[in-house]
Amino acid sequence: MQIRLAVISNAGGSGKTTLSVHLAYELAKRKYNVALLDLDPQGSLTLFCGLNPPEPEQTLAEVLKDKFEGAWPLTPCWSQYTNKVAVCQGGMILTETADELVLHKRGAYLLADCLTDYPLEQDVIIFDCPATLGPLPLMALAACTHMIIPVQLEPKSIQGAAHLLEWYYYHCKYLRLNPTPEILGFIPNQYDARRSTHRQILAALPEQLEQMKIRAFSPIRDSAEFVNASGQGLPLHIYRPSHPAKDDFQEITSYLTNLIGKPKTSKRTK
């Protein structure tokens, strides 16, 4: 089973790209092939994965053109450490793409169409979405099989997540998505146990989500080392392998691997 996972949050700084990158590397460690698709005009995956800024024709914007014929512009990353992760980069060109999607007859379904007509062979495709609820995340929603919601343990972020759920339920119905993408759960991000607000919200979150049959995963702790690692274009596992925060991604990774089953055999996989 191929998982297409949309990492969606309508709040900036919620840790979407950090989560996407570390999930990709954790899955690669477990022998799964992963494609990271950057739907963010800020192009954060380029920085976090240590890649050079792409030319427009080497971005996801090229895939979303009507003339696309299946040559996905995937760039391997962390090649010194793994051969199982590749990135389709984003960038400011996606701002223009987002405007065009509004007028396109298949705008919301365009990425799903590309993946149907020209399938990627990876076990997992991760969509790193921008911090909006505009055309690009909507396209990810229509293309994904599952979604995960990173959330900061702050009242404003929790309120924004409630709005995101309203958006999800409305557009799944409006777009007639069948099957409906499954919400894997919420992942509390940047958790600081010294802050009482964080402790209180973290304690209350599972019960609140249980009423909607949504899972609350264990939190990802706050650490300056995530910023330092991203500045070097590396996941924390490589940048600081002894740091305990790298283990915070194991629960969600194990949950994903149970859904996928065994990795597929690929000619690209050694």
C-alpha positions as a Markdown table, in Angstrom:
| # | Residue | x | y | z |
|---|---|---|---|---|
| 1 | Met | 0.0 | 0.0 | 0.0 |
| 2 | Gln | 1.4 | 3.4 | -1.0 |
| 3 | Ile | 0.8 | 6.1 | 1.6 |
| 4 | Arg | 0.3 | 9.7 | 0.4 |
| 5 | Leu | 0.6 | 11.7 | 3.5 |
| 6 | Ala | -0.3 | 15.4 | 3.6 |
| 7 | Val | 1.3 | 17.4 | 6.4 |
| 8 | Ile | -1.1 | 20.2 | 6.9 |
| 9 | Ser | -1.4 | 23.1 | 9.3 |
| 10 | Asn | -2.8 | 26.6 | 8.8 |
| 11 | Ala | -0.4 | 28.0 | 11.3 |
| 12 | Gly | 3.1 | 29.2 | 10.4 |
| 13 | Gly | 5.9 | 27.8 | 12.5 |
| 14 | Ser | 4.0 | 24.6 | 13.5 |
| 15 | Gly | 6.8 | 22.4 | 12.4 |
| 16 | Lys | 5.4 | 20.9 | 9.2 |
| 17 | Thr | 8.7 | 20.8 | 7.4 |
| 18 | Thr | 10.6 | 19.5 | 10.4 |
| 19 | Leu | 8.0 | 16.7 | 10.7 |
| 20 | Ser | 8.2 | 15.9 | 7.0 |
| 21 | Val | 11.9 | 15.7 | 6.9 |
| 22 | His | 12.3 | 13.6 | 10.0 |
| 23 | Leu | 9.5 | 11.2 | 9.0 |
| 24 | Ala | 11.2 | 10.7 | 5.7 |
| 25 | Tyr | 14.5 | 9.9 | 7.2 |
| 26 | Glu | 13.0 | 7.6 | 9.9 |
| 27 | Leu | 11.2 | 5.7 | 7.1 |
| 28 | Ala | 14.4 | 5.5 | 5.0 |
| 29 | Lys | 16.1 | 3.9 | 8.0 |
| 30 | Arg | 13.5 | 1.3 | 7.9 |
| 31 | Lys | 14.1 | 0.6 | 4.2 |
| 32 | Tyr | 11.1 | 2.5 | 2.8 |
| 33 | Asn | 11.5 | 4.7 | -0.3 |
| 34 | Val | 10.1 | 8.2 | 0.2 |
| 35 | Ala | 9.3 | 11.1 | -2.1 |
| 36 | Leu | 9.0 | 14.5 | -0.4 |
| 37 | Leu | 6.9 | 16.9 | -2.5 |
| 38 | Asp | 7.2 | 20.6 | -1.5 |
| 39 | Leu | 4.0 | 22.5 | -2.1 |
| 40 | Asp | 5.2 | 25.5 | -0.1 |
| 41 | Pro | 6.3 | 28.6 | -2.1 |
| 42 | Gln | 8.8 | 29.3 | 0.6 |
| 43 | Gly | 10.6 | 26.1 | -0.5 |
| 44 | Ser | 11.6 | 25.1 | 3.0 |
| 45 | Leu | 12.5 | 21.5 | 1.9 |
| 46 | Thr | 15.3 | 22.9 | -0.2 |
| 47 | Leu | 16.9 | 24.3 | 3.0 |
| 48 | Phe | 16.1 | 21.4 | 5.3 |
| 49 | Cys | 17.4 | 18.8 | 2.8 |
| 50 | Gly | 20.6 | 20.7 | 2.0 |
| 51 | Leu | 19.7 | 21.1 | -1.7 |
| 52 | Asn | 20.6 | 23.9 | -4.2 |
| 53 | Pro | 17.8 | 26.3 | -5.2 |
| 54 | Pro | 16.1 | 24.8 | -8.2 |
| 55 | Glu | 15.3 | 26.3 | -11.6 |
| 56 | Pro | 11.5 | 26.7 | -12.2 |
| 57 | Glu | 11.5 | 23.6 | -14.5 |
| 58 | Gln | 12.9 | 21.5 | -11.7 |
| 59 | Thr | 10.1 | 22.2 | -9.2 |
| 60 | Leu | 6.7 | 20.8 | -8.6 |
| 61 | Ala | 5.3 | 23.7 | -10.6 |
| 62 | Glu | 6.5 | 21.9 | -13.8 |
| 63 | Val | 4.5 | 18.8 | -12.8 |
| 64 | Leu | 1.3 | 20.8 | -12.5 |
| 65 | Lys | 1.5 | 22.1 | -16.0 |
| 66 | Asp | -0.9 | 20.7 | -18.7 |
| 67 | Lys | 2.2 | 19.7 | -20.8 |
| 68 | Phe | 3.6 | 17.4 | -18.0 |
| 69 | Glu | 4.4 | 14.0 | -19.4 |
| 70 | Gly | 5.6 | 12.1 | -16.4 |
| 71 | Ala | 9.2 | 13.2 | -15.9 |
| 72 | Trp | 9.0 | 14.0 | -12.2 |
| 73 | Pro | 11.9 | 16.3 | -11.2 |
| 74 | Leu | 13.1 | 14.4 | -8.2 |
| 75 | Thr | 16.4 | 15.2 | -6.5 |
| 76 | Pro | 18.1 | 12.7 | -4.2 |
| 77 | Cys | 19.0 | 14.1 | -0.8 |
| 78 | Trp | 21.4 | 13.0 | 2.0 |
| 79 | Ser | 22.9 | 10.7 | -0.6 |
| 80 | Gln | 25.9 | 10.1 | 1.7 |
| 81 | Tyr | 23.7 | 8.4 | 4.2 |
| 82 | Thr | 20.7 | 6.9 | 2.3 |
| 83 | Asn | 19.5 | 6.3 | -1.3 |
| 84 | Lys | 15.9 | 6.1 | -0.3 |
| 85 | Val | 14.8 | 9.8 | -0.1 |
| 86 | Ala | 14.1 | 12.1 | -3.1 |
| 87 | Val | 12.6 | 15.6 | -3.2 |
| 88 | Cys | 10.4 | 17.4 | -5.7 |
| 89 | Gln | 11.3 | 21.0 | -4.7 |
| 90 | Gly | 9.0 | 24.0 | -4.3 |
| 91 | Gly | 9.7 | 27.7 | -4.5 |
| 92 | Met | 8.2 | 31.1 | -5.3 |
| 93 | Ile | 7.1 | 29.8 | -8.7 |
| 94 | Leu | 4.3 | 28.0 | -6.8 |
| 95 | Thr | 2.7 | 31.3 | -6.0 |
| 96 | Glu | 2.0 | 31.7 | -9.7 |
| 97 | Thr | 0.8 | 28.1 | -9.8 |
| 98 | Ala | -1.6 | 28.7 | -6.9 |
| 99 | Asp | -3.2 | 31.5 | -8.9 |
| 100 | Glu | -3.5 | 29.4 | -12.0 |
| 101 | Leu | -5.1 | 26.5 | -10.0 |
| 102 | Val | -8.1 | 28.7 | -9.1 |
| 103 | Leu | -9.0 | 29.0 | -12.8 |
| 104 | His | -8.0 | 25.5 | -13.9 |
| 105 | Lys | -10.9 | 23.2 | -14.7 |
| 106 | Arg | -9.2 | 20.4 | -12.7 |
| 107 | Gly | -7.4 | 22.7 | -10.2 |
| 108 | Ala | -8.1 | 20.9 | -7.0 |
| 109 | Tyr | -7.5 | 17.5 | -8.6 |
| 110 | Leu | -4.5 | 18.3 | -10.6 |
| 111 | Leu | -1.8 | 16.7 | -8.4 |
| 112 | Ala | -4.0 | 13.6 | -7.9 |
| 113 | Asp | -4.4 | 13.4 | -11.7 |
| 114 | Cys | -0.6 | 13.5 | -12.1 |
| 115 | Leu | -0.1 | 10.7 | -9.6 |
| 116 | Thr | -2.7 | 8.6 | -11.3 |
| 117 | Asp | -1.4 | 9.2 | -14.8 |
| 118 | Tyr | 2.3 | 9.0 | -13.9 |
| 119 | Pro | 2.6 | 7.1 | -10.6 |
| 120 | Leu | 5.6 | 7.5 | -8.3 |
| 121 | Glu | 7.0 | 4.2 | -7.2 |
| 122 | Gln | 8.0 | 5.2 | -3.7 |
| 123 | Asp | 6.3 | 3.5 | -0.7 |
| 124 | Val | 5.5 | 6.9 | 0.9 |
| 125 | Ile | 4.8 | 10.3 | -0.7 |
| 126 | Ile | 4.9 | 13.2 | 1.8 |
| 127 | Phe | 3.3 | 16.5 | 0.8 |
| 128 | Asp | 4.8 | 19.4 | 2.8 |
| 129 | Cys | 2.1 | 22.0 | 2.6 |
| 130 | Pro | 2.2 | 25.8 | 3.1 |
| 131 | Ala | 0.6 | 27.4 | 6.2 |
| 132 | Thr | -2.6 | 28.4 | 4.4 |
| 133 | Leu | -5.9 | 26.7 | 3.5 |
| 134 | Gly | -5.6 | 27.9 | -0.1 |
| 135 | Pro | -5.4 | 26.1 | -3.5 |
| 136 | Leu | -2.1 | 24.2 | -2.8 |
| 137 | Pro | -3.2 | 22.5 | 0.5 |
| 138 | Leu | -6.6 | 21.8 | -1.2 |
| 139 | Met | -4.8 | 20.0 | -4.0 |
| 140 | Ala | -2.8 | 18.0 | -1.4 |
| 141 | Leu | -6.1 | 17.0 | 0.3 |
| 142 | Ala | -7.5 | 15.7 | -3.0 |
| 143 | Ala | -4.3 | 13.8 | -3.7 |
| 144 | Cys | -3.5 | 12.3 | -0.3 |
| 145 | Thr | -4.7 | 9.0 | 1.3 |
| 146 | His | -3.9 | 10.3 | 4.8 |
| 147 | Met | -3.1 | 13.5 | 6.6 |
| 148 | Ile | -1.3 | 14.5 | 9.8 |
| 149 | Ile | -1.8 | 17.8 | 11.6 |
| 150 | Pro | 1.2 | 19.2 | 13.6 |
| 151 | Val | 0.1 | 21.7 | 16.2 |
| 152 | Gln | 1.8 | 23.9 | 18.7 |
| 153 | Leu | 0.6 | 23.7 | 22.3 |
| 154 | Glu | -0.7 | 27.3 | 22.3 |
| 155 | Pro | -4.3 | 28.4 | 22.5 |
| 156 | Lys | -4.1 | 30.2 | 19.1 |
| 157 | Ser | -2.7 | 27.2 | 17.4 |
| 158 | Ile | -5.4 | 24.9 | 18.9 |
| 159 | Gln | -8.1 | 27.3 | 17.7 |
| 160 | Gly | -6.5 | 27.3 | 14.2 |
| 161 | Ala | -6.5 | 23.5 | 14.2 |
| 162 | Ala | -10.3 | 23.5 | 14.9 |
| 163 | His | -10.7 | 25.7 | 11.8 |
| 164 | Leu | -8.6 | 23.3 | 9.8 |
| 165 | Leu | -10.9 | 20.4 | 10.8 |
| 166 | Glu | -13.9 | 22.4 | 9.6 |
| 167 | Trp | -12.1 | 23.0 | 6.3 |
| 168 | Tyr | -11.2 | 19.3 | 6.0 |
| 169 | Tyr | -14.8 | 18.0 | 6.5 |
| 170 | Tyr | -16.3 | 20.7 | 4.2 |
| 171 | His | -13.9 | 20.1 | 1.3 |
| 172 | Cys | -13.9 | 16.3 | 1.6 |
| 173 | Lys | -17.7 | 16.6 | 1.0 |
| 174 | Tyr | -17.5 | 19.4 | -1.6 |
| 175 | Leu | -14.8 | 17.6 | -3.7 |
| 176 | Arg | -16.6 | 14.3 | -3.3 |
| 177 | Leu | -13.4 | 12.6 | -2.2 |
| 178 | Asn | -13.9 | 8.8 | -2.1 |
| 179 | Pro | -12.4 | 7.4 | -0.2 |
| 180 | Thr | -12.0 | 10.3 | 2.2 |
| 181 | Pro | -8.4 | 10.9 | 3.3 |
| 182 | Glu | -7.9 | 9.6 | 6.8 |
| 183 | Ile | -6.7 | 11.9 | 9.5 |
| 184 | Leu | -3.9 | 9.9 | 11.2 |
| 185 | Gly | -3.9 | 12.3 | 14.1 |
| 186 | Phe | -2.5 | 15.5 | 15.7 |
| 187 | Ile | 1.2 | 15.7 | 16.6 |
| 188 | Pro | 1.9 | 18.3 | 19.3 |
| 189 | Asn | 5.1 | 20.1 | 18.3 |
| 190 | Gln | 7.7 | 22.2 | 20.1 |
| 191 | Tyr | 6.6 | 20.8 | 23.5 |
| 192 | Asp | 8.3 | 22.4 | 26.5 |
| 193 | Ala | 7.5 | 20.6 | 29.7 |
| 194 | Arg | 8.6 | 23.6 | 31.7 |
| 195 | Arg | 5.7 | 25.6 | 30.4 |
| 196 | Ser | 2.4 | 25.1 | 32.3 |
| 197 | Thr | 0.3 | 26.0 | 29.3 |
| 198 | His | 2.0 | 23.3 | 27.2 |
| 199 | Arg | 1.4 | 20.7 | 30.0 |
| 200 | Gln | -2.2 | 21.7 | 30.4 |
| 201 | Ile | -3.1 | 21.6 | 26.7 |
| 202 | Leu | -1.1 | 18.4 | 26.1 |
| 203 | Ala | -3.1 | 16.7 | 29.0 |
| 204 | Ala | -6.5 | 17.9 | 27.6 |
| 205 | Leu | -5.8 | 17.2 | 23.9 |
| 206 | Pro | -6.4 | 13.4 | 23.8 |
| 207 | Glu | -9.8 | 13.6 | 25.3 |
| 208 | Gln | -10.9 | 16.4 | 23.1 |
| 209 | Leu | -9.7 | 14.6 | 20.0 |
| 210 | Glu | -11.2 | 11.3 | 21.1 |
| 211 | Gln | -14.7 | 12.7 | 20.7 |
| 212 | Met | -13.9 | 13.1 | 17.0 |
| 213 | Lys | -12.1 | 9.7 | 16.8 |
| 214 | Ile | -8.8 | 11.4 | 16.1 |
| 215 | Arg | -5.6 | 10.2 | 17.6 |
| 216 | Ala | -3.2 | 12.4 | 19.6 |
| 217 | Phe | 0.4 | 11.2 | 19.1 |
| 218 | Ser | 3.2 | 11.8 | 21.6 |
| 219 | Pro | 4.7 | 15.3 | 21.4 |
| 220 | Ile | 7.9 | 16.4 | 19.6 |
| 221 | Arg | 10.0 | 18.3 | 22.1 |
| 222 | Asp | 11.2 | 21.8 | 21.6 |
| 223 | Ser | 14.9 | 21.9 | 20.9 |
| 224 | Ala | 17.2 | 24.5 | 19.3 |
| 225 | Glu | 19.0 | 21.6 | 17.7 |
| 226 | Phe | 16.2 | 21.2 | 15.2 |
| 227 | Val | 17.0 | 24.7 | 13.9 |
| 228 | Asn | 20.7 | 24.0 | 13.9 |
| 229 | Ala | 20.2 | 20.7 | 12.0 |
| 230 | Ser | 17.9 | 22.3 | 9.4 |
| 231 | Gly | 20.5 | 25.1 | 8.9 |
| 232 | Gln | 23.0 | 22.3 | 7.8 |
| 233 | Gly | 20.4 | 20.7 | 5.6 |
| 234 | Leu | 20.2 | 17.5 | 7.7 |
| 235 | Pro | 17.8 | 15.6 | 9.9 |
| 236 | Leu | 18.7 | 15.5 | 13.6 |
| 237 | His | 19.6 | 11.8 | 13.3 |
| 238 | Ile | 22.6 | 12.8 | 11.2 |
| 239 | Tyr | 23.4 | 16.2 | 12.6 |
| 240 | Arg | 23.4 | 15.1 | 16.3 |
| 241 | Pro | 22.8 | 11.3 | 16.4 |
| 242 | Ser | 23.0 | 11.2 | 20.2 |
| 243 | His | 20.3 | 13.8 | 20.8 |
| 244 | Pro | 17.2 | 12.2 | 22.4 |
| 245 | Ala | 14.7 | 14.4 | 20.4 |
| 246 | Lys | 15.4 | 12.3 | 17.3 |
| 247 | Asp | 13.5 | 9.4 | 18.9 |
| 248 | Asp | 10.3 | 11.5 | 19.2 |
| 249 | Phe | 9.4 | 10.6 | 15.6 |
| 250 | Gln | 9.4 | 6.8 | 16.2 |
| 251 | Glu | 5.8 | 6.5 | 17.3 |
| 252 | Ile | 4.3 | 8.1 | 14.2 |
| 253 | Thr | 6.8 | 6.3 | 11.9 |
| 254 | Ser | 5.9 | 2.9 | 13.4 |
| 255 | Tyr | 2.2 | 3.8 | 12.9 |
| 256 | Leu | 2.9 | 4.5 | 9.3 |
| 257 | Thr | 4.9 | 1.3 | 8.7 |
| 258 | Asn | 2.1 | -0.8 | 10.1 |
| 259 | Leu | -0.2 | 0.8 | 7.6 |
| 260 | Ile | 2.1 | 0.3 | 4.6 |
| 261 | Gly | 3.4 | -3.2 | 5.3 |
| 262 | Lys | 6.7 | -4.4 | 3.9 |
| 263 | Pro | 8.7 | -2.0 | 1.7 |
| 264 | Lys | 8.3 | -2.6 | -2.1 |
| 265 | Thr | 11.2 | -4.0 | -4.0 |
| 266 | Ser | 12.5 | -1.3 | -6.4 |
| 267 | Lys | 15.3 | -1.2 | -9.0 |
| 268 | Arg | 16.4 | 2.0 | -7.4 |
| 269 | Thr | 16.8 | 0.4 | -4.0 |
| 270 | Lys | 20.0 | -1.4 | -3.1 |
